[in-house]
């Protein structure tokens, strides 16, 4: 289906489909003035969307940029005697990576529930300052205990930001606008990953200044940058369309613009319920009982696991080809910049095409091909060939992630369900970090044959899971359409016409 489609009727299929799809089309807006008739011009709507693009998106992208720097700079630190200075081994470093992701997983849903209750302005602002302080002072860690506790604490403080931001974005935009906005949001992550190597190349040369190692300066400077982004967020971020005024009193939208923002969301999905300030047990039950949601979780976990390993070890892998250790940080960024470009292109394709599931399938398959190609390289292959295929493998290792998130989000039937789905989605991404954190181990050096074999298996499984999702969505829509007759009504178990309600078909 090119876009989400509304048909009349109710559904008597699975519990998931009955609860999620059969929503009476009453006024769903968060405000009493929201109805179902468009009363504005196309030019007015475009102007409002552009204003959202200029205010909401850049701030969230900036914070995501800072978060990714703080999460990934330990990989760059490996090229500056980090293991020796701290006093840990490579396998212990992997455990720390797993603990960071475990910390995020532990508090992902609780953090998102708090955000849903108090709003993104207060909760995300608090989080930024907390993880910024941890990121800064991790420069002074020493020993295994200090390293592991710092990694865990950083993950706990960062939990909830990404799904909370995805949920916030979904409240500002319509379904057909969402994939590219998710792509732009993840652009903050991609640019940080790509620029991180270049930044590290410069900062790591500061070793010896004030008696500190280069990796210590890397943590200090990037941690302070995060705290500064927190100041920007608290001062300027408008929050949600229901009350878009920053803590500093900055207001971006007039009453007419706010009316358009709220009503166009109601027109976009008449089956959606209102945005309450709490998540009910029913919302949680519906989400957790969905088999399709769990397949999305599985795809995210298995499909992103190789990318976690690649982003952590790409600099050292490139250095093993015979390149300078510090220069390898900058060289690694080539694939990451290509990945940034692909993420944006993918977001536009997914929105324009409308078939997000098919796009994800194609993108995951391309990643599988390049992973297999690198795995099949002989050990004696030239370093230029190795670098080229590693670059292609890393460039495509997560470019489908943003479109996948929008695919999962737009099939939610209520804001509360969407909030839980986004929390599960990012929990799965961090579970991928836990799994991928042990993909490349010291006993598999220098070629990581076992690690690459596992990566190939993971990507083959990801292709299969994506295909299974497409089949399940198609079958679910077929069941729904079969229940609805040509008059837009269905018959109940007694053969009588059922009440006419709005039903939303799945988007895939």
CSV table of C-alpha atoms in Angstrom, one decimal:
chain,number,residue,atom,x,y,z
A,1,UNK,CA,0.0,0.0,0.0
A,2,UNK,CA,1.4,3.4,-1.0
A,3,UNK,CA,0.0,5.1,2.0
A,4,UNK,CA,-2.1,4.2,5.0
A,5,UNK,CA,-5.7,3.6,3.8
A,6,UNK,CA,-9.0,4.0,5.6
A,7,UNK,CA,-11.9,1.8,4.9
A,8,UNK,CA,-15.3,1.5,6.6
A,9,UNK,CA,-16.0,-1.5,8.8
A,10,UNK,CA,-14.8,-3.3,11.8
A,11,UNK,CA,-12.5,-6.3,12.1
A,12,UNK,CA,-13.0,-9.6,13.7
A,13,UNK,CA,-9.6,-11.2,13.3
A,14,UNK,CA,-6.8,-11.3,15.8
A,15,UNK,CA,-7.0,-9.5,19.1
A,16,UNK,CA,-4.1,-7.3,18.0
A,17,UNK,CA,-5.9,-6.2,14.8
A,18,UNK,CA,-9.3,-5.8,16.5
A,19,UNK,CA,-7.8,-3.5,19.2
A,20,UNK,CA,-5.4,-1.6,17.0
A,21,UNK,CA,-7.6,-1.1,14.0
A,22,UNK,CA,-11.2,-0.8,15.0
A,23,UNK,CA,-11.2,2.8,16.2
A,24,UNK,CA,-14.4,4.8,16.0
A,25,UNK,CA,-13.8,7.9,13.9
A,26,UNK,CA,-14.5,10.6,16.5
A,27,UNK,CA,-12.6,13.8,16.8
A,28,UNK,CA,-9.1,12.6,17.8
A,29,UNK,CA,-7.3,15.9,18.2
A,30,UNK,CA,-5.7,17.0,21.5
A,31,UNK,CA,-7.7,20.2,21.4
A,32,UNK,CA,-11.4,20.8,21.1
A,33,UNK,CA,-10.9,22.9,18.0
A,34,UNK,CA,-9.5,20.0,15.9
A,35,UNK,CA,-12.0,18.6,13.4
A,36,UNK,CA,-12.0,16.7,10.1
A,37,UNK,CA,-12.4,19.5,7.5
A,38,UNK,CA,-9.4,21.2,5.9
A,39,UNK,CA,-9.8,24.9,6.2
A,40,UNK,CA,-6.4,26.1,5.1
A,41,UNK,CA,-4.5,26.4,1.8
A,42,UNK,CA,-1.7,24.2,0.7
A,43,UNK,CA,0.7,27.2,0.9
A,44,UNK,CA,-0.2,27.8,4.5
A,45,UNK,CA,0.4,24.2,5.4
A,46,UNK,CA,3.8,24.1,3.6
A,47,UNK,CA,4.8,27.3,5.4
A,48,UNK,CA,4.0,25.7,8.8
A,49,UNK,CA,5.8,22.5,8.0
A,50,UNK,CA,8.9,24.5,6.9
A,51,UNK,CA,8.8,26.3,10.3
A,52,UNK,CA,8.7,23.0,12.1
A,53,UNK,CA,11.6,21.8,10.0
A,54,UNK,CA,13.6,24.9,11.0
A,55,UNK,CA,12.8,24.7,14.8
A,56,UNK,CA,12.0,21.2,16.0
A,57,UNK,CA,14.3,19.1,13.7
A,58,UNK,CA,17.7,21.0,14.0
A,59,UNK,CA,17.6,20.9,17.8
A,60,UNK,CA,16.9,17.2,18.1
A,61,UNK,CA,19.5,16.5,15.4
A,62,UNK,CA,22.1,18.6,17.3
A,63,UNK,CA,21.4,16.6,20.5
A,64,UNK,CA,21.6,13.3,18.7
A,65,UNK,CA,24.9,14.4,17.2
A,66,UNK,CA,26.2,15.0,20.8
A,67,UNK,CA,24.9,11.7,22.1
A,68,UNK,CA,26.5,9.7,19.3
A,69,UNK,CA,29.9,11.4,19.9
A,70,UNK,CA,29.7,10.4,23.6
A,71,UNK,CA,28.6,6.8,22.7
A,72,UNK,CA,31.2,6.1,20.0
A,73,UNK,CA,34.3,8.0,21.0
A,74,UNK,CA,35.6,5.1,23.0
A,75,UNK,CA,36.2,3.3,19.7
A,76,UNK,CA,38.4,6.2,18.5
A,77,UNK,CA,40.1,6.1,21.9
A,78,UNK,CA,41.3,2.6,21.2
A,79,UNK,CA,43.9,4.0,18.7
A,80,UNK,CA,45.5,6.2,21.5
A,81,UNK,CA,46.6,3.6,24.0
A,82,UNK,CA,43.2,3.6,25.8
A,83,UNK,CA,43.3,0.0,26.8
A,84,UNK,CA,46.8,0.3,28.2
A,85,UNK,CA,46.2,3.6,30.0
A,86,UNK,CA,43.0,2.5,31.6
A,87,UNK,CA,44.3,-1.0,32.4
A,88,UNK,CA,41.7,-3.2,30.6
A,89,UNK,CA,41.8,-5.8,27.8
A,90,UNK,CA,40.0,-5.8,24.4
A,91,UNK,CA,37.4,-8.4,25.7
A,92,UNK,CA,36.8,-6.3,28.8
A,93,UNK,CA,36.3,-3.3,26.5
A,94,UNK,CA,33.6,-5.3,24.7
A,95,UNK,CA,31.9,-5.9,28.0
A,96,UNK,CA,31.8,-2.2,28.6
A,97,UNK,CA,30.2,-1.6,25.2
A,98,UNK,CA,27.6,-4.2,26.2
A,99,UNK,CA,26.9,-2.6,29.5
A,100,UNK,CA,26.3,0.8,27.9
A,101,UNK,CA,23.7,-0.7,25.7
A,102,UNK,CA,22.3,-2.8,28.6
A,103,UNK,CA,21.9,0.4,30.6
A,104,UNK,CA,19.8,1.9,27.8
A,105,UNK,CA,17.7,-1.2,27.5
A,106,UNK,CA,17.0,-1.3,31.2
A,107,UNK,CA,15.4,2.2,31.4
A,108,UNK,CA,14.2,2.6,27.8
A,109,UNK,CA,10.5,1.9,28.4
A,110,UNK,CA,10.4,3.5,31.9
A,111,UNK,CA,12.1,6.6,30.5
A,112,UNK,CA,9.7,6.8,27.6
A,113,UNK,CA,6.7,6.5,30.0
A,114,UNK,CA,8.1,9.4,32.1
A,115,UNK,CA,8.6,11.5,28.9
A,116,UNK,CA,5.0,10.7,27.8
A,117,UNK,CA,3.8,12.0,31.2
A,118,UNK,CA,5.9,15.1,31.7
A,119,UNK,CA,6.7,16.0,28.1
A,120,UNK,CA,10.0,16.1,26.1
A,121,UNK,CA,11.1,19.5,27.2
A,122,UNK,CA,11.6,18.6,30.8
A,123,UNK,CA,12.7,15.0,30.5
A,124,UNK,CA,15.0,15.2,27.6
A,125,UNK,CA,16.6,18.4,28.9
A,126,UNK,CA,17.3,16.7,32.2
A,127,UNK,CA,18.8,13.7,30.4
A,128,UNK,CA,21.2,15.8,28.3
A,129,UNK,CA,22.8,17.4,31.3
A,130,UNK,CA,23.1,14.1,33.2
A,131,UNK,CA,24.8,12.1,30.4
A,132,UNK,CA,26.9,15.2,29.5
A,133,UNK,CA,28.4,15.2,33.0
A,134,UNK,CA,29.1,11.4,32.9
A,135,UNK,CA,30.6,11.7,29.4
A,136,UNK,CA,32.9,14.5,30.5
A,137,UNK,CA,34.2,12.9,33.7
A,138,UNK,CA,34.8,9.5,32.1
A,139,UNK,CA,38.1,11.0,31.0
A,140,UNK,CA,39.4,10.2,34.5
A,141,UNK,CA,38.3,6.6,34.7
A,142,UNK,CA,40.9,4.0,35.8
A,143,UNK,CA,40.8,0.3,36.1
A,144,UNK,CA,38.1,-2.3,35.1
A,145,UNK,CA,35.7,-1.2,37.8
A,146,UNK,CA,35.8,2.4,36.8
A,147,UNK,CA,35.5,1.6,33.1
A,148,UNK,CA,32.5,-0.7,33.5
A,149,UNK,CA,30.6,1.5,35.9
A,150,UNK,CA,31.1,4.6,33.7
A,151,UNK,CA,29.8,2.7,30.6
A,152,UNK,CA,26.7,1.5,32.5
A,153,UNK,CA,26.0,4.9,33.9
A,154,UNK,CA,26.3,6.6,30.5
A,155,UNK,CA,23.8,4.1,29.1
A,156,UNK,CA,21.3,4.6,31.9
A,157,UNK,CA,21.5,8.4,31.5
A,158,UNK,CA,21.0,8.3,27.7
A,159,UNK,CA,18.1,5.8,27.8
A,160,UNK,CA,14.9,7.2,26.3
A,161,UNK,CA,16.3,10.0,24.3
A,162,UNK,CA,16.1,8.4,20.9
A,163,UNK,CA,12.6,6.8,21.2
A,164,UNK,CA,11.4,9.9,22.9
A,165,UNK,CA,12.6,12.1,20.1
A,166,UNK,CA,11.1,9.8,17.5
A,167,UNK,CA,7.7,9.9,19.3
A,168,UNK,CA,8.0,13.7,19.5
A,169,UNK,CA,8.7,14.0,15.8
A,170,UNK,CA,5.7,11.8,15.0
A,171,UNK,CA,3.5,14.3,16.8
A,172,UNK,CA,4.6,17.2,14.5
A,173,UNK,CA,4.3,15.5,11.1
A,174,UNK,CA,1.9,13.5,9.0
A,175,UNK,CA,2.5,9.9,8.1
A,176,UNK,CA,3.7,10.6,4.5
A,177,UNK,CA,6.3,13.1,5.9
A,178,UNK,CA,7.7,10.8,8.6
A,179,UNK,CA,10.4,8.7,6.9
A,180,UNK,CA,12.4,11.6,5.7
A,181,UNK,CA,12.1,13.4,9.0
A,182,UNK,CA,13.3,10.2,10.8
A,183,UNK,CA,16.1,10.1,8.3
A,184,UNK,CA,17.1,13.7,9.0
A,185,UNK,CA,16.9,12.9,12.8
A,186,UNK,CA,19.3,10.0,12.3
A,187,UNK,CA,21.4,12.3,10.2
A,188,UNK,CA,22.6,13.7,13.6
A,189,UNK,CA,23.8,10.2,14.5
A,190,UNK,CA,25.4,9.6,11.1
A,191,UNK,CA,27.2,12.9,10.9
A,192,UNK,CA,28.6,12.3,14.4
A,193,UNK,CA,29.8,8.9,13.5
A,194,UNK,CA,31.4,10.2,10.3
A,195,UNK,CA,32.8,13.4,11.9
A,196,UNK,CA,33.8,11.5,15.0
A,197,UNK,CA,36.8,10.0,13.3
A,198,UNK,CA,37.9,13.3,11.9
A,199,UNK,CA,37.5,15.1,15.2
A,200,UNK,CA,39.3,12.3,17.0
A,201,UNK,CA,42.2,12.5,14.5
A,202,UNK,CA,42.7,16.1,15.6
A,203,UNK,CA,42.0,15.8,19.3
A,204,UNK,CA,44.1,12.7,19.9
A,205,UNK,CA,47.1,14.7,18.8
A,206,UNK,CA,46.6,16.7,22.1
A,207,UNK,CA,48.3,13.9,24.1
A,208,UNK,CA,50.6,15.4,26.6
A,209,UNK,CA,48.8,18.8,27.0
A,210,UNK,CA,48.2,19.5,30.7
A,211,UNK,CA,49.5,16.0,31.3
A,212,UNK,CA,46.5,14.3,29.8
A,213,UNK,CA,46.3,11.6,27.1
A,214,UNK,CA,44.7,12.4,23.8
A,215,UNK,CA,41.7,10.1,24.6
A,216,UNK,CA,41.1,12.1,27.8
A,217,UNK,CA,40.9,15.3,25.9
A,218,UNK,CA,38.5,13.6,23.5
A,219,UNK,CA,36.1,12.7,26.3
A,220,UNK,CA,36.4,16.1,28.0
A,221,UNK,CA,35.8,18.3,24.9
A,222,UNK,CA,33.0,16.2,23.6
A,223,UNK,CA,31.3,15.9,27.0
A,224,UNK,CA,31.4,19.7,27.4
A,225,UNK,CA,29.9,20.1,24.0
A,226,UNK,CA,27.0,17.9,25.1
A,227,UNK,CA,26.3,20.1,28.1
A,228,UNK,CA,26.2,23.1,25.8
A,229,UNK,CA,23.7,21.4,23.6
A,230,UNK,CA,21.6,20.9,26.7
A,231,UNK,CA,21.6,24.6,27.2
A,232,UNK,CA,20.4,25.1,23.7
A,233,UNK,CA,17.7,22.5,24.1
A,234,UNK,CA,16.3,23.9,27.3
A,235,UNK,CA,16.4,27.4,25.9
A,236,UNK,CA,14.9,26.8,22.4
A,237,UNK,CA,13.1,23.5,22.1
A,238,UNK,CA,9.3,24.0,21.8
A,239,UNK,CA,8.1,20.6,23.0
A,240,UNK,CA,4.9,19.3,21.6
A,241,UNK,CA,2.2,21.0,19.4
A,242,UNK,CA,-0.2,21.0,22.4
A,243,UNK,CA,2.0,23.7,24.1
A,244,UNK,CA,4.9,24.7,21.8
A,245,UNK,CA,6.7,27.2,24.0
A,246,UNK,CA,10.3,26.6,25.3
A,247,UNK,CA,11.3,26.9,28.9
A,248,UNK,CA,12.8,30.3,28.1
A,249,UNK,CA,9.4,31.5,26.8
A,250,UNK,CA,10.4,31.2,23.1
A,251,UNK,CA,7.2,30.8,21.0
A,252,UNK,CA,7.5,30.0,17.3
A,253,UNK,CA,3.8,29.6,16.2
A,254,UNK,CA,0.8,31.8,16.1
A,255,UNK,CA,-2.8,30.6,16.8
A,256,UNK,CA,-3.5,30.0,13.1
A,257,UNK,CA,-0.4,27.9,12.7
A,258,UNK,CA,-1.1,25.9,15.8
A,259,UNK,CA,-4.6,25.2,14.5
A,260,UNK,CA,-3.2,23.9,11.2
A,261,UNK,CA,-0.6,21.7,13.0
A,262,UNK,CA,-3.2,20.0,15.2
A,263,UNK,CA,-6.0,19.6,12.6
A,264,UNK,CA,-3.8,18.2,9.8
A,265,UNK,CA,-2.7,15.4,12.2
A,266,UNK,CA,-6.4,14.6,12.8
A,267,UNK,CA,-7.1,14.5,9.1
A,268,UNK,CA,-4.0,12.4,8.5
A,269,UNK,CA,-5.4,9.5,10.7
A,270,UNK,CA,-9.0,9.7,11.9
A,271,UNK,CA,-8.6,6.4,13.7
A,272,UNK,CA,-6.0,7.8,16.1
A,273,UNK,CA,-7.0,8.5,19.6
A,274,UNK,CA,-6.2,11.7,21.6
A,275,UNK,CA,-2.9,12.3,23.2
A,276,UNK,CA,-3.3,11.7,26.9
A,277,UNK,CA,-0.7,12.2,29.5
A,278,UNK,CA,-0.5,8.6,30.6
A,279,UNK,CA,0.0,5.2,29.0
A,280,UNK,CA,-2.7,2.7,30.0
A,281,UNK,CA,-2.1,-1.0,30.6
A,282,UNK,CA,-4.3,-1.7,27.6
A,283,UNK,CA,-1.9,0.3,25.4
A,284,UNK,CA,1.0,-1.7,26.7
A,285,UNK,CA,-0.9,-5.0,26.3
A,286,UNK,CA,-1.9,-4.3,22.7
A,287,UNK,CA,1.7,-3.4,21.8
A,288,UNK,CA,3.4,-6.3,23.5
A,289,UNK,CA,0.9,-8.8,22.2
A,290,UNK,CA,1.6,-7.9,18.6
A,291,UNK,CA,3.5,-10.6,16.7
A,292,UNK,CA,4.5,-8.1,14.0
A,293,UNK,CA,5.9,-5.7,16.5
A,294,UNK,CA,8.2,-8.5,17.9
A,295,UNK,CA,9.4,-9.3,14.4
A,296,UNK,CA,10.3,-5.6,14.0
A,297,UNK,CA,12.2,-5.9,17.3
A,298,UNK,CA,14.0,-9.1,16.0
A,299,UNK,CA,14.9,-7.4,12.7
A,300,UNK,CA,16.4,-4.4,14.5
A,301,UNK,CA,18.4,-6.5,16.9
A,302,UNK,CA,19.8,-9.0,14.4
A,303,UNK,CA,20.2,-6.5,11.5
A,304,UNK,CA,22.0,-3.8,13.5
A,305,UNK,CA,24.4,-6.1,15.5
A,306,UNK,CA,27.0,-6.1,12.7
A,307,UNK,CA,26.9,-2.3,12.5
A,308,UNK,CA,27.7,-2.0,16.2
A,309,UNK,CA,30.8,-4.1,15.8
A,310,UNK,CA,31.9,-2.3,12.7
A,311,UNK,CA,31.5,1.2,14.1
A,312,UNK,CA,33.5,0.2,17.2
A,313,UNK,CA,36.3,-1.6,15.4
A,314,UNK,CA,36.5,-0.1,12.0
A,315,UNK,CA,39.5,2.2,12.9
A,316,UNK,CA,41.5,-0.8,14.3
A,317,UNK,CA,40.5,-3.0,11.3
A,318,UNK,CA,41.6,-0.3,8.9
A,319,UNK,CA,44.9,0.0,10.9
A,320,UNK,CA,45.4,-3.8,10.5
A,321,UNK,CA,45.5,-3.3,6.8
A,322,UNK,CA,48.8,-1.5,7.3
A,323,UNK,CA,47.6,2.1,7.5
A,324,UNK,CA,48.7,4.6,10.2
A,325,UNK,CA,46.7,4.1,13.4
A,326,UNK,CA,45.6,7.7,13.9
A,327,UNK,CA,45.0,8.2,10.1
A,328,UNK,CA,42.7,5.1,10.2
A,329,UNK,CA,40.2,7.2,12.2
A,330,UNK,CA,39.9,9.7,9.4
A,331,UNK,CA,39.8,6.9,6.7
A,332,UNK,CA,37.0,5.1,8.5
A,333,UNK,CA,34.8,8.2,8.1
A,334,UNK,CA,34.6,7.7,4.4
A,335,UNK,CA,32.1,4.9,4.7
A,336,UNK,CA,30.3,6.8,7.4
A,337,UNK,CA,29.8,9.9,5.2
A,338,UNK,CA,28.5,7.6,2.5
A,339,UNK,CA,26.1,6.1,5.0
A,340,UNK,CA,24.9,9.6,6.0
A,341,UNK,CA,24.0,10.3,2.3
A,342,UNK,CA,22.3,6.9,2.0
A,343,UNK,CA,20.1,7.5,5.1
A,344,UNK,CA,18.8,10.8,3.6
A,345,UNK,CA,18.2,9.3,0.2
A,346,UNK,CA,16.5,6.3,1.8
A,347,UNK,CA,14.2,8.5,3.8
A,348,UNK,CA,13.0,10.4,0.7
A,349,UNK,CA,12.6,7.2,-1.3
A,350,UNK,CA,10.5,5.6,1.5
A,351,UNK,CA,8.2,8.6,1.8
A,352,UNK,CA,7.8,9.2,-1.9
A,353,UNK,CA,7.3,5.5,-2.7
A,354,UNK,CA,5.2,4.8,0.4
A,355,UNK,CA,6.2,1.2,0.5
A,356,UNK,CA,8.5,1.4,3.5
A,357,UNK,CA,8.6,-2.3,4.1
A,358,UNK,CA,9.7,-3.0,0.5
A,359,UNK,CA,12.4,-0.4,0.8
A,360,UNK,CA,13.7,-1.9,4.1
A,361,UNK,CA,13.8,-5.3,2.4
A,362,UNK,CA,15.9,-4.0,-0.5
A,363,UNK,CA,18.2,-2.1,1.8
A,364,UNK,CA,18.8,-5.0,4.1
A,365,UNK,CA,19.5,-7.3,1.1
A,366,UNK,CA,22.1,-4.8,-0.2
A,367,UNK,CA,23.8,-4.8,3.2
A,368,UNK,CA,23.8,-8.6,3.2
A,369,UNK,CA,25.5,-8.6,-0.3
A,370,UNK,CA,28.4,-6.4,0.9
A,371,UNK,CA,28.8,-8.3,4.1
A,372,UNK,CA,29.2,-11.5,2.2
A,373,UNK,CA,31.6,-9.8,-0.3
A,374,UNK,CA,34.0,-8.7,2.5
A,375,UNK,CA,33.7,-12.1,4.2
A,376,UNK,CA,34.7,-13.9,1.0
A,377,UNK,CA,37.9,-11.8,0.5
A,378,UNK,CA,41.1,-13.9,0.9
A,379,UNK,CA,43.4,-12.9,3.7
A,380,UNK,CA,46.1,-11.9,1.2
A,381,UNK,CA,43.9,-9.5,-0.6
A,382,UNK,CA,45.4,-6.0,-1.2
A,383,UNK,CA,44.7,-3.4,1.4
A,384,UNK,CA,43.0,-1.1,-1.0
A,385,UNK,CA,40.5,-3.8,-1.9
A,386,UNK,CA,39.9,-4.6,1.7
A,387,UNK,CA,39.4,-1.0,2.5
A,388,UNK,CA,37.0,-0.5,-0.4
A,389,UNK,CA,34.7,-3.4,0.6
A,390,UNK,CA,34.9,-2.5,4.3
A,391,UNK,CA,33.8,1.0,3.4
A,392,UNK,CA,30.8,-0.3,1.4
A,393,UNK,CA,29.9,-2.8,4.1
A,394,UNK,CA,30.0,0.0,6.8
A,395,UNK,CA,28.2,2.5,4.5
A,396,UNK,CA,25.2,0.2,4.1
A,397,UNK,CA,25.1,-1.4,7.6
A,398,UNK,CA,22.3,0.7,9.0
A,399,UNK,CA,21.0,3.0,6.3
A,400,UNK,CA,17.6,1.3,6.5
A,401,UNK,CA,17.2,1.9,10.2
A,402,UNK,CA,15.4,5.2,10.0
A,403,UNK,CA,12.9,4.0,7.4
A,404,UNK,CA,12.3,0.9,9.5
A,405,UNK,CA,11.5,3.1,12.5
A,406,UNK,CA,8.9,5.1,10.5
A,407,UNK,CA,7.4,1.8,9.2
A,408,UNK,CA,6.9,0.7,12.7
A,409,UNK,CA,5.6,4.1,13.9
A,410,UNK,CA,3.0,4.8,11.3
A,411,UNK,CA,1.3,1.5,11.9
A,412,UNK,CA,0.6,2.4,15.6
A,413,UNK,CA,-3.1,3.3,16.2
A,414,UNK,CA,-2.7,5.7,19.1
A,415,UNK,CA,0.1,8.0,20.4
A,416,UNK,CA,0.5,5.9,23.5
A,417,UNK,CA,1.0,2.8,21.4
A,418,UNK,CA,3.5,4.7,19.2
A,419,UNK,CA,5.4,5.7,22.3
A,420,UNK,CA,5.8,2.1,23.4
A,421,UNK,CA,6.7,0.9,20.0
A,422,UNK,CA,9.5,3.5,19.7
A,423,UNK,CA,10.8,2.5,23.1
A,424,UNK,CA,10.9,-1.2,22.0
A,425,UNK,CA,12.5,-0.2,18.7
A,426,UNK,CA,15.4,1.6,20.4
A,427,UNK,CA,15.7,-1.1,23.0
A,428,UNK,CA,16.1,-3.6,20.2
A,429,UNK,CA,18.8,-1.3,18.6
A,430,UNK,CA,20.7,-1.4,21.9
A,431,UNK,CA,20.2,-5.1,22.2
A,432,UNK,CA,22.0,-5.2,18.9
A,433,UNK,CA,24.8,-3.3,20.6
A,434,UNK,CA,25.0,-6.0,23.3
A,435,UNK,CA,25.2,-8.8,20.7
A,436,UNK,CA,27.5,-6.9,18.4
A,437,UNK,CA,29.8,-5.9,21.2
A,438,UNK,CA,31.2,-9.4,21.3
A,439,UNK,CA,31.3,-10.0,17.5
A,440,UNK,CA,35.0,-9.2,17.2
A,441,UNK,CA,37.1,-10.7,19.9
A,442,UNK,CA,40.8,-10.8,20.6
A,443,UNK,CA,41.1,-14.6,19.9
A,444,UNK,CA,39.8,-14.0,16.4
A,445,UNK,CA,42.5,-11.5,15.4
A,446,UNK,CA,43.7,-10.3,13.0
A,447,UNK,CA,41.1,-11.2,10.3
A,448,UNK,CA,38.0,-11.8,12.5
A,449,UNK,CA,37.0,-14.8,10.4
A,450,UNK,CA,34.5,-16.0,13.0
A,451,UNK,CA,33.1,-12.5,13.6
A,452,UNK,CA,32.4,-12.0,9.8
A,453,UNK,CA,30.8,-15.4,9.5
A,454,UNK,CA,28.4,-14.5,12.3
A,455,UNK,CA,27.7,-11.1,10.6
A,456,UNK,CA,26.8,-12.9,7.4
A,457,UNK,CA,24.5,-15.2,9.2
A,458,UNK,CA,22.8,-12.3,11.0
A,459,UNK,CA,22.2,-10.5,7.7
A,460,UNK,CA,20.8,-13.5,6.0
A,461,UNK,CA,18.4,-14.0,8.9
A,462,UNK,CA,17.5,-10.3,8.7
A,463,UNK,CA,16.5,-10.7,5.0
A,464,UNK,CA,14.3,-13.6,6.0
A,465,UNK,CA,12.6,-11.7,8.8
A,466,UNK,CA,11.9,-8.7,6.6
A,467,UNK,CA,10.3,-10.9,4.0
A,468,UNK,CA,8.2,-12.6,6.7
A,469,UNK,CA,7.0,-9.1,7.9
A,470,UNK,CA,5.9,-8.2,4.3
A,471,UNK,CA,3.9,-11.4,4.0
A,472,UNK,CA,2.2,-11.0,7.4
A,473,UNK,CA,1.2,-7.4,6.7
A,474,UNK,CA,-0.2,-8.4,3.3
A,475,UNK,CA,-2.2,-11.3,4.8
A,476,UNK,CA,-3.5,-9.0,7.6
A,477,UNK,CA,-4.7,-6.4,5.1
A,478,UNK,CA,-6.3,-9.2,3.0
A,479,UNK,CA,-8.2,-10.4,6.0
A,480,UNK,CA,-9.4,-6.9,6.8
A,481,UNK,CA,-10.6,-6.2,3.2
A,482,UNK,CA,-12.4,-9.6,3.1
A,483,UNK,CA,-14.5,-8.6,6.1
A,484,UNK,CA,-15.6,-5.4,4.5
A,485,UNK,CA,-18.3,-5.6,1.7
A,486,UNK,CA,-18.6,-3.2,-1.2
A,487,UNK,CA,-20.9,-1.0,0.8
A,488,UNK,CA,-18.3,-0.4,3.5
A,489,UNK,CA,-20.0,-2.5,6.1
A,490,UNK,CA,-19.5,-6.0,7.5
A,491,UNK,CA,-21.7,-8.6,8.9
A,492,UNK,CA,-21.3,-9.7,12.5
A,493,UNK,CA,-21.5,-13.3,13.8
A,494,UNK,CA,-25.3,-13.3,13.5
A,495,UNK,CA,-25.2,-12.1,9.9
A,496,UNK,CA,-26.4,-8.6,10.7
A,497,UNK,CA,-24.6,-5.4,9.5
A,498,UNK,CA,-22.1,-4.2,12.1
A,499,UNK,CA,-21.7,-0.6,13.0
A,500,UNK,CA,-19.7,1.4,10.5
A,501,UNK,CA,-16.4,2.5,11.9
A,502,UNK,CA,-13.1,3.7,10.4
A,503,UNK,CA,-10.5,1.0,9.9
A,504,UNK,CA,-6.9,1.7,8.9
A,505,UNK,CA,-5.1,-0.8,6.7
A,506,UNK,CA,-1.5,-1.6,7.5
A,507,UNK,CA,1.2,0.3,5.7
A,508,UNK,CA,4.0,-1.7,4.2
